[in-house]
Amino acid sequence: MTHYKIALMPGDGIGPELTQATLKVLDGAQKKFGLNLNLITANAGDEVLKQHGVALPEDSLQTIKQSHACLKGPVGETAADVIVKLRQIFDLYANIRPLKAYPHAPVANPNIDMIFVRENTEDVYKGIEFTIGTDTTICLRVITRKNCERIAQKAFQTARLRNGKKKVTAIHKANVMRVTDGLFKTVCAETAKQYPDIQYNELYVDAASMHLIRKPEDFDVLCTCNMFGDILSDEAAQLIGGLGMAPGANIGENFALFEPIHGCAPDIAGKHIANPISMILSAKMMLDWLGERYNDTQCLAAASAIETAIIKTLANGPVVADLGGKATTENMAQAIADALTAEPNTKTTTTTTT
Ligand code: ATP
């Protein structure tokens, strides 16, 4: 049995509620599958900034560096100082966001099964902004061939590993941003030639945002630069029941960090009504990644069982308000944990995070 150190970052707003809920499910998975996860808290975010004057303290960074993976709740206003920084420090170049229509969730179309493969370290999110004089502000967009190549490879490999339509859609605005998105589009098209078994098409980002609403079931893998992927994946999450259904993984060559795609939802923080599935599915993606990386069949089995338990709970309840019920975050998570431990056996199907 492999022992894993996991840095656990509860975050702000609904983050601590989602974290407690997810721990119930991970506890169940540990007992049932004999996993050995040593979860070590690494605090960061708005509250930490208030208390310690820094959003991502050095001791938290060290804890993360000494871990096999990090499971993170959303942080608030300090996101740029926490998650954007962590993505750059650990070179977590791929942001993987699977968005799947689960039975019994309020979905726009039952056949939605798409995955965003979003470049995660550059673009306008590099944060290179400055002011000229008093009235002119500038933001620089950085797009490099190296990162276009990495993300395009990741998108095609992901398409190949999925039981999906074996299709990659590259999303850009190369008709306006001819240089930066021109490079992104060229590299995606070049990469497509190495994968003749995978269909390839391109969409302008504005057209893509419309097609996501019109025919979401047509998409399989969406390959995007950083900002477009951020925006479109929030839009697409609404098609499968809202942001509370949307997990994410930040993947690098040597490390990975797992977190819901949403923010810390201050409007519902402390009300115990947040949908915990986003973070529970993020933990499932973490177990998939550990299982694939360390060839650990128990991790893969636990990941698969978590997804089955979520599906059962969506069918039988109790569920939170977003999903049409009245359960609290904790009660719904407990129901998922109970369904997990009651589950007789599992088959291993993964989300392809590696
Ligand atoms: P960010 O810019 O940091 O991503 P945001 O300001 O766009 O954050 P979110 O915090 O992501 O906003 O929340 C957007 C909306 O989605 C809010 O109304 C929030 O309550 C809702 N929401 C987010 N996460 C959940 C969840 N897990 N369960 C239920 N509702 C959620």
mmCIF file of C-alpha atoms and ligand atoms in Angstrom:
data_model
loop_
_atom_site.group_PDB
_atom_site.id
_atom_site.type_symbol
_atom_site.label_atom_id
_atom_site.label_comp_id
_atom_site.label_asym_id
_atom_site.label_seq_id
_atom_site.Cartn_x
_atom_site.Cartn_y
_atom_site.Cartn_z
ATOM 1 C CA MET A 1 0.000 0.000 0.000
ATOM 2 C CA THR A 2 1.441 3.368 -1.022
ATOM 3 C CA HIS A 3 1.444 6.201 1.447
ATOM 4 C CA TYR A 4 0.621 9.616 -0.022
ATOM 5 C CA LYS A 5 1.178 13.030 1.508
ATOM 6 C CA ILE A 6 -1.572 15.375 0.354
ATOM 7 C CA ALA A 7 -1.431 19.122 0.992
ATOM 8 C CA LEU A 8 -4.958 20.237 1.880
ATOM 9 C CA MET A 9 -5.882 23.887 1.349
ATOM 10 C CA PRO A 10 -9.403 24.683 2.616
ATOM 11 C CA GLY A 11 -9.400 28.233 1.153
ATOM 12 C CA ASP A 12 -12.022 30.934 1.702
ATOM 13 C CA GLY A 13 -15.796 31.371 1.527
ATOM 14 C CA ILE A 14 -17.434 27.999 0.847
ATOM 15 C CA GLY A 15 -13.962 26.408 0.648
ATOM 16 C CA PRO A 16 -13.834 25.125 4.262
ATOM 17 C CA GLU A 17 -17.395 23.710 3.993
ATOM 18 C CA LEU A 18 -16.549 21.902 0.761
ATOM 19 C CA THR A 19 -13.299 20.642 2.274
ATOM 20 C CA GLN A 20 -15.046 19.151 5.331
ATOM 21 C CA ALA A 21 -17.620 17.557 3.023
ATOM 22 C CA THR A 22 -14.920 16.097 0.777
ATOM 23 C CA LEU A 23 -13.025 14.696 3.769
ATOM 24 C CA LYS A 24 -16.096 12.612 4.680
ATOM 25 C CA VAL A 25 -15.937 10.974 1.266
ATOM 26 C CA LEU A 26 -12.147 10.560 1.331
ATOM 27 C CA ASP A 27 -12.392 8.976 4.799
ATOM 28 C CA GLY A 28 -14.889 6.467 3.412
ATOM 29 C CA ALA A 29 -12.629 5.784 0.419
ATOM 30 C CA GLN A 30 -9.591 5.291 2.660
ATOM 31 C CA LYS A 31 -11.386 2.742 4.839
ATOM 32 C CA LYS A 32 -12.999 0.869 1.987
ATOM 33 C CA PHE A 33 -9.976 0.707 -0.303
ATOM 34 C CA GLY A 34 -7.205 0.705 2.299
ATOM 35 C CA LEU A 35 -5.735 3.958 1.013
ATOM 36 C CA ASN A 36 -3.142 5.720 3.106
ATOM 37 C CA LEU A 37 -3.619 9.463 2.568
ATOM 38 C CA ASN A 38 -1.846 11.735 5.007
ATOM 39 C CA LEU A 39 -3.678 15.062 4.605
ATOM 40 C CA ILE A 40 -1.621 18.014 5.850
ATOM 41 C CA THR A 41 -3.237 21.437 6.021
ATOM 42 C CA ALA A 42 -1.560 24.191 3.983
ATOM 43 C CA ASN A 43 -3.479 27.396 4.586
ATOM 44 C CA ALA A 44 -3.611 30.206 2.030
ATOM 45 C CA GLY A 45 -6.032 32.855 0.828
ATOM 46 C CA ASP A 46 -7.843 35.982 1.992
ATOM 47 C CA GLU A 47 -8.126 34.986 5.675
ATOM 48 C CA VAL A 48 -4.449 34.052 5.810
ATOM 49 C CA LEU A 49 -3.530 37.399 4.250
ATOM 50 C CA LYS A 50 -5.546 39.186 6.951
ATOM 51 C CA GLN A 51 -3.899 37.220 9.750
ATOM 52 C CA HIS A 52 -0.330 36.886 8.501
ATOM 53 C CA GLY A 53 0.097 39.641 5.920
ATOM 54 C CA VAL A 54 0.785 37.175 3.110
ATOM 55 C CA ALA A 55 -1.716 35.110 1.106
ATOM 56 C CA LEU A 56 0.575 32.143 0.460
ATOM 57 C CA PRO A 57 2.911 31.727 3.453
ATOM 58 C CA GLU A 58 6.270 30.021 3.054
ATOM 59 C CA ASP A 59 5.361 27.146 5.418
ATOM 60 C CA SER A 60 2.285 26.341 3.299
ATOM 61 C CA LEU A 61 4.407 26.412 0.164
ATOM 62 C CA GLN A 62 6.913 24.045 1.805
ATOM 63 C CA THR A 63 4.091 21.672 2.824
ATOM 64 C CA ILE A 64 2.877 21.615 -0.780
ATOM 65 C CA LYS A 65 6.415 21.056 -2.088
ATOM 66 C CA GLN A 66 6.821 18.048 0.220
ATOM 67 C CA SER A 67 3.522 16.448 -0.899
ATOM 68 C CA HIS A 68 2.579 14.073 -3.678
ATOM 69 C CA ALA A 69 -0.369 16.282 -4.665
ATOM 70 C CA CYS A 70 -2.469 19.179 -3.412
ATOM 71 C CA LEU A 71 -6.238 19.285 -2.894
ATOM 72 C CA LYS A 72 -7.438 22.853 -2.754
ATOM 73 C CA GLY A 73 -10.668 24.677 -2.015
ATOM 74 C CA PRO A 74 -11.401 28.001 -3.739
ATOM 75 C CA VAL A 75 -9.775 31.188 -2.457
ATOM 76 C CA GLY A 76 -11.242 34.687 -2.758
ATOM 77 C CA GLU A 77 -9.683 37.979 -3.802
ATOM 78 C CA THR A 78 -6.163 36.620 -3.354
ATOM 79 C CA ALA A 79 -6.546 33.994 -6.124
ATOM 80 C CA ALA A 80 -3.830 35.688 -8.199
ATOM 81 C CA ASP A 81 -1.412 35.433 -5.248
ATOM 82 C CA VAL A 82 -2.296 31.832 -4.501
ATOM 83 C CA ILE A 83 -3.470 29.668 -7.397
ATOM 84 C CA VAL A 84 -1.996 31.675 -10.253
ATOM 85 C CA LYS A 85 1.329 31.696 -8.378
ATOM 86 C CA LEU A 86 1.177 27.955 -7.582
ATOM 87 C CA ARG A 87 0.503 27.162 -11.234
ATOM 88 C CA GLN A 88 3.647 29.049 -12.173
ATOM 89 C CA ILE A 89 5.836 27.762 -9.310
ATOM 90 C CA PHE A 90 5.003 24.104 -10.060
ATOM 91 C CA ASP A 91 4.710 24.633 -13.825
ATOM 92 C CA LEU A 92 1.184 23.195 -13.793
ATOM 93 C CA TYR A 93 0.768 23.884 -17.475
ATOM 94 C CA ALA A 94 -2.480 21.989 -18.121
ATOM 95 C CA ASN A 95 -5.805 22.863 -16.555
ATOM 96 C CA ILE A 96 -8.137 19.921 -17.068
ATOM 97 C CA ARG A 97 -11.859 20.540 -16.556
ATOM 98 C CA PRO A 98 -14.185 17.623 -17.310
ATOM 99 C CA LEU A 99 -17.853 18.607 -17.641
ATOM 100 C CA LYS A 100 -20.204 15.671 -17.841
ATOM 101 C CA ALA A 101 -23.991 15.414 -17.666
ATOM 102 C CA TYR A 102 -24.704 13.079 -14.761
ATOM 103 C CA PRO A 103 -28.093 11.366 -14.611
ATOM 104 C CA HIS A 104 -30.587 13.168 -12.321
ATOM 105 C CA ALA A 105 -28.643 16.447 -12.398
ATOM 106 C CA PRO A 106 -30.420 19.431 -13.989
ATOM 107 C CA VAL A 107 -28.564 19.302 -17.311
ATOM 108 C CA ALA A 108 -29.192 21.050 -20.625
ATOM 109 C CA ASN A 109 -28.582 17.859 -22.593
ATOM 110 C CA PRO A 110 -27.973 14.324 -21.249
ATOM 111 C CA ASN A 111 -25.252 13.655 -23.846
ATOM 112 C CA ILE A 112 -22.866 16.377 -22.695
ATOM 113 C CA ASP A 113 -19.435 14.909 -22.019
ATOM 114 C CA MET A 114 -16.672 17.374 -22.727
ATOM 115 C CA ILE A 115 -13.313 18.199 -21.232
ATOM 116 C CA PHE A 116 -11.453 21.487 -21.339
ATOM 117 C CA VAL A 117 -7.687 21.259 -21.765
ATOM 118 C CA ARG A 118 -6.671 24.817 -21.013
ATOM 119 C CA GLU A 119 -3.174 26.283 -21.031
ATOM 120 C CA ASN A 120 -2.560 27.336 -17.448
ATOM 121 C CA THR A 121 0.582 29.427 -17.122
ATOM 122 C CA GLU A 122 0.615 32.255 -19.642
ATOM 123 C CA ASP A 123 -1.676 34.452 -21.799
ATOM 124 C CA VAL A 124 -2.981 37.664 -20.192
ATOM 125 C CA TYR A 125 -3.093 35.810 -16.846
ATOM 126 C CA LYS A 126 0.681 36.139 -16.656
ATOM 127 C CA GLY A 127 -0.206 39.404 -14.918
ATOM 128 C CA ILE A 128 2.096 41.696 -16.900
ATOM 129 C CA GLU A 129 0.167 44.953 -16.627
ATOM 130 C CA PHE A 130 1.262 48.532 -16.294
ATOM 131 C CA THR A 131 0.118 52.116 -16.608
ATOM 132 C CA ILE A 132 1.451 54.746 -18.985
ATOM 133 C CA GLY A 133 0.848 58.255 -17.775
ATOM 134 C CA THR A 134 -2.427 58.444 -15.917
ATOM 135 C CA ASP A 135 -5.040 57.231 -18.384
ATOM 136 C CA THR A 136 -3.521 54.374 -20.359
ATOM 137 C CA THR A 137 -3.273 50.863 -19.010
ATOM 138 C CA ILE A 138 -1.576 47.977 -20.796
ATOM 139 C CA CYS A 139 -1.841 44.212 -20.348
ATOM 140 C CA LEU A 140 0.626 42.015 -22.208
ATOM 141 C CA ARG A 141 -0.465 38.701 -23.720
ATOM 142 C CA VAL A 142 2.286 36.084 -23.662
ATOM 143 C CA ILE A 143 1.828 33.008 -25.851
ATOM 144 C CA THR A 144 4.869 30.785 -26.441
ATOM 145 C CA ARG A 145 5.388 27.947 -28.902
ATOM 146 C CA LYS A 146 6.574 25.678 -26.071
ATOM 147 C CA ASN A 147 3.335 26.057 -24.123
ATOM 148 C CA CYS A 148 1.155 25.828 -27.239
ATOM 149 C CA GLU A 149 2.915 22.561 -28.073
ATOM 150 C CA ARG A 150 2.507 21.177 -24.560
ATOM 151 C CA ILE A 151 -1.175 21.985 -24.342
ATOM 152 C CA ALA A 152 -1.971 20.777 -27.858
ATOM 153 C CA GLN A 153 -0.189 17.482 -27.153
ATOM 154 C CA LYS A 154 -2.125 17.168 -23.911
ATOM 155 C CA ALA A 155 -5.429 17.802 -25.701
ATOM 156 C CA PHE A 156 -4.800 15.150 -28.361
ATOM 157 C CA GLN A 157 -3.506 12.612 -25.826
ATOM 158 C CA THR A 158 -6.593 13.268 -23.707
ATOM 159 C CA ALA A 159 -8.877 12.730 -26.711
ATOM 160 C CA ARG A 160 -7.106 9.457 -27.493
ATOM 161 C CA LEU A 161 -7.515 8.131 -23.948
ATOM 162 C CA ARG A 162 -11.181 9.068 -23.565
ATOM 163 C CA ASN A 163 -14.120 6.923 -24.593
ATOM 164 C CA GLY A 164 -15.458 9.982 -26.344
ATOM 165 C CA LYS A 165 -15.890 11.262 -29.849
ATOM 166 C CA LYS A 166 -12.101 11.372 -30.358
ATOM 167 C CA LYS A 167 -12.294 14.998 -31.361
ATOM 168 C CA VAL A 168 -10.268 18.092 -30.473
ATOM 169 C CA THR A 169 -11.642 21.592 -31.017
ATOM 170 C CA ALA A 170 -9.045 24.364 -30.847
ATOM 171 C CA ILE A 171 -10.580 27.652 -29.730
ATOM 172 C CA HIS A 172 -8.982 30.987 -30.579
ATOM 173 C CA LYS A 173 -9.455 34.443 -32.049
ATOM 174 C CA ALA A 174 -6.673 34.351 -34.608
ATOM 175 C CA ASN A 175 -8.552 36.621 -37.007
ATOM 176 C CA VAL A 176 -8.022 39.498 -34.527
ATOM 177 C CA MET A 177 -5.053 38.439 -32.378
ATOM 178 C CA ARG A 178 -3.118 37.353 -35.440
ATOM 179 C CA VAL A 179 0.257 36.980 -33.783
ATOM 180 C CA THR A 180 -0.527 35.363 -30.428
ATOM 181 C CA ASP A 181 -3.561 33.286 -31.367
ATOM 182 C CA GLY A 182 -2.037 32.840 -34.806
ATOM 183 C CA LEU A 183 0.764 30.887 -33.098
ATOM 184 C CA PHE A 184 -1.703 28.922 -30.944
ATOM 185 C CA LYS A 185 -3.811 27.981 -33.983
ATOM 186 C CA THR A 186 -0.768 27.035 -36.100
ATOM 187 C CA VAL A 187 0.638 24.776 -33.377
ATOM 188 C CA CYS A 188 -2.732 23.072 -32.776
ATOM 189 C CA ALA A 189 -3.114 22.404 -36.512
ATOM 190 C CA GLU A 190 0.484 21.082 -36.740
ATOM 191 C CA THR A 191 -0.102 18.811 -33.754
ATOM 192 C CA ALA A 192 -3.349 17.491 -35.268
ATOM 193 C CA LYS A 193 -1.286 15.995 -38.118
ATOM 194 C CA GLN A 194 0.446 13.718 -35.569
ATOM 195 C CA TYR A 195 -2.944 12.312 -34.497
ATOM 196 C CA PRO A 196 -4.728 11.110 -37.650
ATOM 197 C CA ASP A 197 -7.075 9.006 -35.483
ATOM 198 C CA ILE A 198 -8.443 12.160 -33.791
ATOM 199 C CA GLN A 199 -10.852 14.541 -35.563
ATOM 200 C CA TYR A 200 -9.735 18.143 -35.460
ATOM 201 C CA ASN A 201 -11.621 21.390 -35.936
ATOM 202 C CA GLU A 202 -11.237 25.036 -34.944
ATOM 203 C CA LEU A 203 -13.706 27.618 -33.677
ATOM 204 C CA TYR A 204 -13.403 31.302 -32.976
ATOM 205 C CA VAL A 205 -14.020 31.889 -29.297
ATOM 206 C CA ASP A 206 -17.213 33.898 -29.865
ATOM 207 C CA ALA A 207 -18.649 31.162 -32.092
ATOM 208 C CA ALA A 208 -17.577 28.548 -29.544
ATOM 209 C CA SER A 209 -19.478 30.308 -26.773
ATOM 210 C CA MET A 210 -22.611 30.165 -28.919
ATOM 211 C CA HIS A 211 -22.110 26.518 -29.992
ATOM 212 C CA LEU A 212 -21.684 25.522 -26.347
ATOM 213 C CA ILE A 213 -25.267 26.611 -25.729
ATOM 214 C CA ARG A 214 -26.671 25.464 -29.078
ATOM 215 C CA LYS A 215 -25.102 22.000 -29.403
ATOM 216 C CA PRO A 216 -23.027 21.183 -26.310
ATOM 217 C CA GLU A 217 -23.166 17.450 -27.042
ATOM 218 C CA ASP A 218 -20.990 18.020 -30.149
ATOM 219 C CA PHE A 219 -17.898 18.828 -28.097
ATOM 220 C CA ASP A 220 -15.342 16.332 -26.832
ATOM 221 C CA VAL A 221 -11.963 17.930 -26.013
ATOM 222 C CA LEU A 222 -11.713 21.737 -26.109
ATOM 223 C CA CYS A 223 -8.151 23.001 -26.372
ATOM 224 C CA THR A 224 -7.815 26.631 -25.297
ATOM 225 C CA CYS A 225 -5.417 29.269 -24.157
ATOM 226 C CA ASN A 226 -5.667 30.395 -20.539
ATOM 227 C CA MET A 227 -8.337 33.124 -20.464
ATOM 228 C CA PHE A 228 -10.755 31.703 -23.044
ATOM 229 C CA GLY A 229 -10.705 28.343 -21.262
ATOM 230 C CA ASP A 230 -11.413 30.001 -17.938
ATOM 231 C CA ILE A 231 -14.442 31.839 -19.268
ATOM 232 C CA LEU A 232 -15.904 29.109 -21.498
ATOM 233 C CA SER A 233 -15.616 26.399 -18.842
ATOM 234 C CA ASP A 234 -17.722 28.467 -16.408
ATOM 235 C CA GLU A 235 -20.309 28.874 -19.154
ATOM 236 C CA ALA A 236 -20.253 25.151 -19.934
ATOM 237 C CA ALA A 237 -20.577 24.231 -16.236
ATOM 238 C CA GLN A 238 -24.011 25.809 -16.206
ATOM 239 C CA LEU A 239 -25.090 23.262 -18.841
ATOM 240 C CA ILE A 240 -24.463 20.355 -16.460
ATOM 241 C CA GLY A 241 -26.088 21.760 -13.321
ATOM 242 C CA GLY A 242 -23.914 24.698 -12.347
ATOM 243 C CA LEU A 243 -20.451 25.452 -11.038
ATOM 244 C CA GLY A 244 -21.031 23.067 -8.140
ATOM 245 C CA MET A 245 -20.758 20.162 -10.609
ATOM 246 C CA ALA A 246 -17.420 21.266 -12.069
ATOM 247 C CA PRO A 247 -14.082 19.846 -10.842
ATOM 248 C CA GLY A 248 -10.627 20.732 -12.081
ATOM 249 C CA ALA A 249 -7.030 19.553 -12.143
ATOM 250 C CA ASN A 250 -3.856 21.576 -12.619
ATOM 251 C CA ILE A 251 -1.323 19.159 -14.039
ATOM 252 C CA GLY A 252 2.437 19.485 -14.507
ATOM 253 C CA GLU A 253 5.185 16.984 -15.279
ATOM 254 C CA ASN A 254 6.031 16.427 -11.603
ATOM 255 C CA PHE A 255 3.121 17.667 -9.529
ATOM 256 C CA ALA A 256 -0.626 18.222 -9.677
ATOM 257 C CA LEU A 257 -3.149 20.314 -7.795
ATOM 258 C CA PHE A 258 -6.878 19.597 -7.753
ATOM 259 C CA GLU A 259 -9.619 22.171 -7.124
ATOM 260 C CA PRO A 260 -13.178 23.056 -8.122
ATOM 261 C CA ILE A 261 -13.306 25.439 -11.076
ATOM 262 C CA HIS A 262 -15.421 27.973 -9.207
ATOM 263 C CA GLY A 263 -14.531 30.791 -6.853
ATOM 264 C CA CYS A 264 -15.236 30.961 -3.122
ATOM 265 C CA ALA A 265 -18.919 31.981 -3.600
ATOM 266 C CA PRO A 266 -19.128 34.600 -0.816
ATOM 267 C CA ASP A 267 -22.881 34.961 -1.492
ATOM 268 C CA ILE A 268 -23.573 31.487 -0.053
ATOM 269 C CA ALA A 269 -20.591 31.034 2.299
ATOM 270 C CA GLY A 270 -21.582 29.820 5.756
ATOM 271 C CA LYS A 271 -25.098 28.858 4.627
ATOM 272 C CA HIS A 272 -24.151 25.198 4.136
ATOM 273 C CA ILE A 273 -26.005 24.962 0.837
ATOM 274 C CA ALA A 274 -23.055 24.760 -1.575
ATOM 275 C CA ASN A 275 -22.922 21.762 -3.859
ATOM 276 C CA PRO A 276 -19.959 19.647 -2.670
ATOM 277 C CA ILE A 277 -19.692 17.622 -5.899
ATOM 278 C CA SER A 278 -17.194 20.046 -7.486
ATOM 279 C CA MET A 279 -14.629 19.356 -4.770
ATOM 280 C CA ILE A 280 -15.504 15.667 -4.310
ATOM 281 C CA LEU A 281 -14.983 15.126 -8.051
ATOM 282 C CA SER A 282 -11.716 17.078 -7.789
ATOM 283 C CA ALA A 283 -10.619 14.584 -5.101
ATOM 284 C CA LYS A 284 -11.701 11.776 -7.444
ATOM 285 C CA MET A 285 -9.476 13.265 -10.168
ATOM 286 C CA MET A 286 -6.628 13.358 -7.644
ATOM 287 C CA LEU A 287 -7.059 9.634 -6.921
ATOM 288 C CA ASP A 288 -7.120 8.937 -10.672
ATOM 289 C CA TRP A 289 -3.887 10.895 -11.098
ATOM 290 C CA LEU A 290 -2.173 9.159 -8.154
ATOM 291 C CA GLY A 291 -3.419 5.795 -9.394
ATOM 292 C CA GLU A 292 -2.080 6.337 -12.900
ATOM 293 C CA ARG A 293 1.201 7.880 -11.751
ATOM 294 C CA TYR A 294 2.029 5.281 -9.091
ATOM 295 C CA ASN A 295 0.293 2.355 -10.793
ATOM 296 C CA ASP A 296 -1.986 2.053 -7.771
ATOM 297 C CA THR A 297 -5.098 0.053 -8.597
ATOM 298 C CA GLN A 298 -6.692 0.803 -5.217
ATOM 299 C CA CYS A 299 -6.578 4.543 -5.916
ATOM 300 C CA LEU A 300 -8.152 3.962 -9.321
ATOM 301 C CA ALA A 301 -10.854 1.753 -7.795
ATOM 302 C CA ALA A 302 -11.576 4.373 -5.116
ATOM 303 C CA ALA A 303 -11.869 7.093 -7.778
ATOM 304 C CA SER A 304 -14.316 5.050 -9.779
ATOM 305 C CA ALA A 305 -16.349 4.192 -6.661
ATOM 306 C CA ILE A 306 -16.610 7.879 -5.721
ATOM 307 C CA GLU A 307 -18.144 8.663 -9.097
ATOM 308 C CA THR A 308 -20.592 5.762 -8.760
ATOM 309 C CA ALA A 309 -21.566 6.971 -5.264
ATOM 310 C CA ILE A 310 -22.185 10.486 -6.619
ATOM 311 C CA ILE A 311 -24.445 9.091 -9.345
ATOM 312 C CA LYS A 312 -26.385 7.067 -6.754
ATOM 313 C CA THR A 313 -26.812 10.092 -4.525
ATOM 314 C CA LEU A 314 -28.008 12.236 -7.425
ATOM 315 C CA ALA A 315 -30.655 9.568 -8.062
ATOM 316 C CA ASN A 316 -31.718 8.866 -4.478
ATOM 317 C CA GLY A 317 -30.850 12.059 -2.633
ATOM 318 C CA PRO A 318 -30.473 13.897 -0.452
ATOM 319 C CA VAL A 319 -29.200 16.739 -2.647
ATOM 320 C CA VAL A 320 -28.574 20.469 -2.170
ATOM 321 C CA ALA A 321 -30.760 23.297 -3.503
ATOM 322 C CA ASP A 322 -28.840 23.712 -6.790
ATOM 323 C CA LEU A 323 -29.866 20.166 -7.638
ATOM 324 C CA GLY A 324 -33.481 20.639 -6.559
ATOM 325 C CA GLY A 325 -33.256 19.396 -2.959
ATOM 326 C CA LYS A 326 -33.011 20.823 0.550
ATOM 327 C CA ALA A 327 -29.999 18.968 1.952
ATOM 328 C CA THR A 328 -27.052 20.726 3.518
ATOM 329 C CA THR A 329 -23.593 20.409 1.976
ATOM 330 C CA GLU A 330 -22.597 18.080 4.834
ATOM 331 C CA ASN A 331 -25.686 15.841 4.554
ATOM 332 C CA MET A 332 -25.224 15.405 0.850
ATOM 333 C CA ALA A 333 -21.544 14.576 1.300
ATOM 334 C CA GLN A 334 -22.434 12.073 4.030
ATOM 335 C CA ALA A 335 -24.914 10.429 1.650
ATOM 336 C CA ILE A 336 -22.159 10.128 -0.975
ATOM 337 C CA ALA A 337 -19.785 8.676 1.646
ATOM 338 C CA ASP A 338 -22.480 6.201 2.749
ATOM 339 C CA ALA A 339 -23.226 5.181 -0.840
ATOM 340 C CA LEU A 340 -19.490 4.682 -1.348
ATOM 341 C CA THR A 341 -19.042 2.412 1.633
ATOM 342 C CA ALA A 342 -22.218 0.474 0.804
ATOM 343 C CA GLU A 343 -21.062 -0.107 -2.791
ATOM 344 C CA PRO A 344 -20.210 -3.832 -3.272
ATOM 345 C CA ASN A 345 -17.506 -3.541 -5.913
ATOM 346 C CA THR A 346 -16.153 -1.241 -8.606
ATOM 347 C CA LYS A 347 -14.628 -1.204 -12.013
ATOM 348 C CA THR A 348 -11.825 1.268 -12.784
ATOM 349 C CA THR A 349 -12.576 4.025 -15.265
ATOM 350 C CA THR A 350 -10.459 7.156 -15.135
ATOM 351 C CA THR A 351 -10.858 10.795 -16.111
ATOM 352 C CA THR A 352 -7.441 10.833 -17.825
ATOM 353 C CA THR A 353 -5.574 13.425 -15.828
ATOM 354 C CA THR A 354 -1.993 12.383 -16.459
HETATM 355 P P1 ATP B 1 -14.020 33.559 -9.349
HETATM 356 O O1 ATP B 1 -13.888 34.774 -10.200
HETATM 357 O O2 ATP B 1 -13.053 33.517 -8.213
HETATM 358 O O3 ATP B 1 -14.069 32.272 -10.134
HETATM 359 P P2 ATP B 1 -16.767 34.346 -9.110
HETATM 360 O O4 ATP B 1 -16.866 35.694 -8.500
HETATM 361 O O5 ATP B 1 -16.926 34.200 -10.574
HETATM 362 O O6 ATP B 1 -15.428 33.651 -8.613
HETATM 363 P P3 ATP B 1 -17.965 32.128 -7.858
HETATM 364 O O7 ATP B 1 -17.467 32.209 -6.474
HETATM 365 O O8 ATP B 1 -17.342 31.136 -8.744
HETATM 366 O O9 ATP B 1 -17.904 33.532 -8.479
HETATM 367 O O10 ATP B 1 -19.526 31.949 -7.835
HETATM 368 C C1 ATP B 1 -20.376 32.270 -8.947
HETATM 369 C C2 ATP B 1 -21.786 31.838 -8.614
HETATM 370 O O11 ATP B 1 -21.842 30.406 -8.561
HETATM 371 C C3 ATP B 1 -22.267 32.347 -7.268
HETATM 372 O O12 ATP B 1 -23.625 32.706 -7.318
HETATM 373 C C4 ATP B 1 -22.069 31.171 -6.350
HETATM 374 O O13 ATP B 1 -22.932 31.132 -5.262
HETATM 375 C C5 ATP B 1 -22.293 29.972 -7.282
HETATM 376 N N1 ATP B 1 -21.494 28.804 -6.860
HETATM 377 C C6 ATP B 1 -20.157 28.670 -6.956
HETATM 378 N N2 ATP B 1 -19.780 27.486 -6.459
HETATM 379 C C7 ATP B 1 -20.892 26.857 -6.033
HETATM 380 C C8 ATP B 1 -21.144 25.589 -5.412
HETATM 381 N N3 ATP B 1 -20.168 24.705 -5.127
HETATM 382 N N4 ATP B 1 -22.417 25.285 -5.101
HETATM 383 C C9 ATP B 1 -23.416 26.135 -5.380
HETATM 384 N N5 ATP B 1 -23.239 27.338 -5.967
HETATM 385 C C10 ATP B 1 -21.989 27.692 -6.293
#
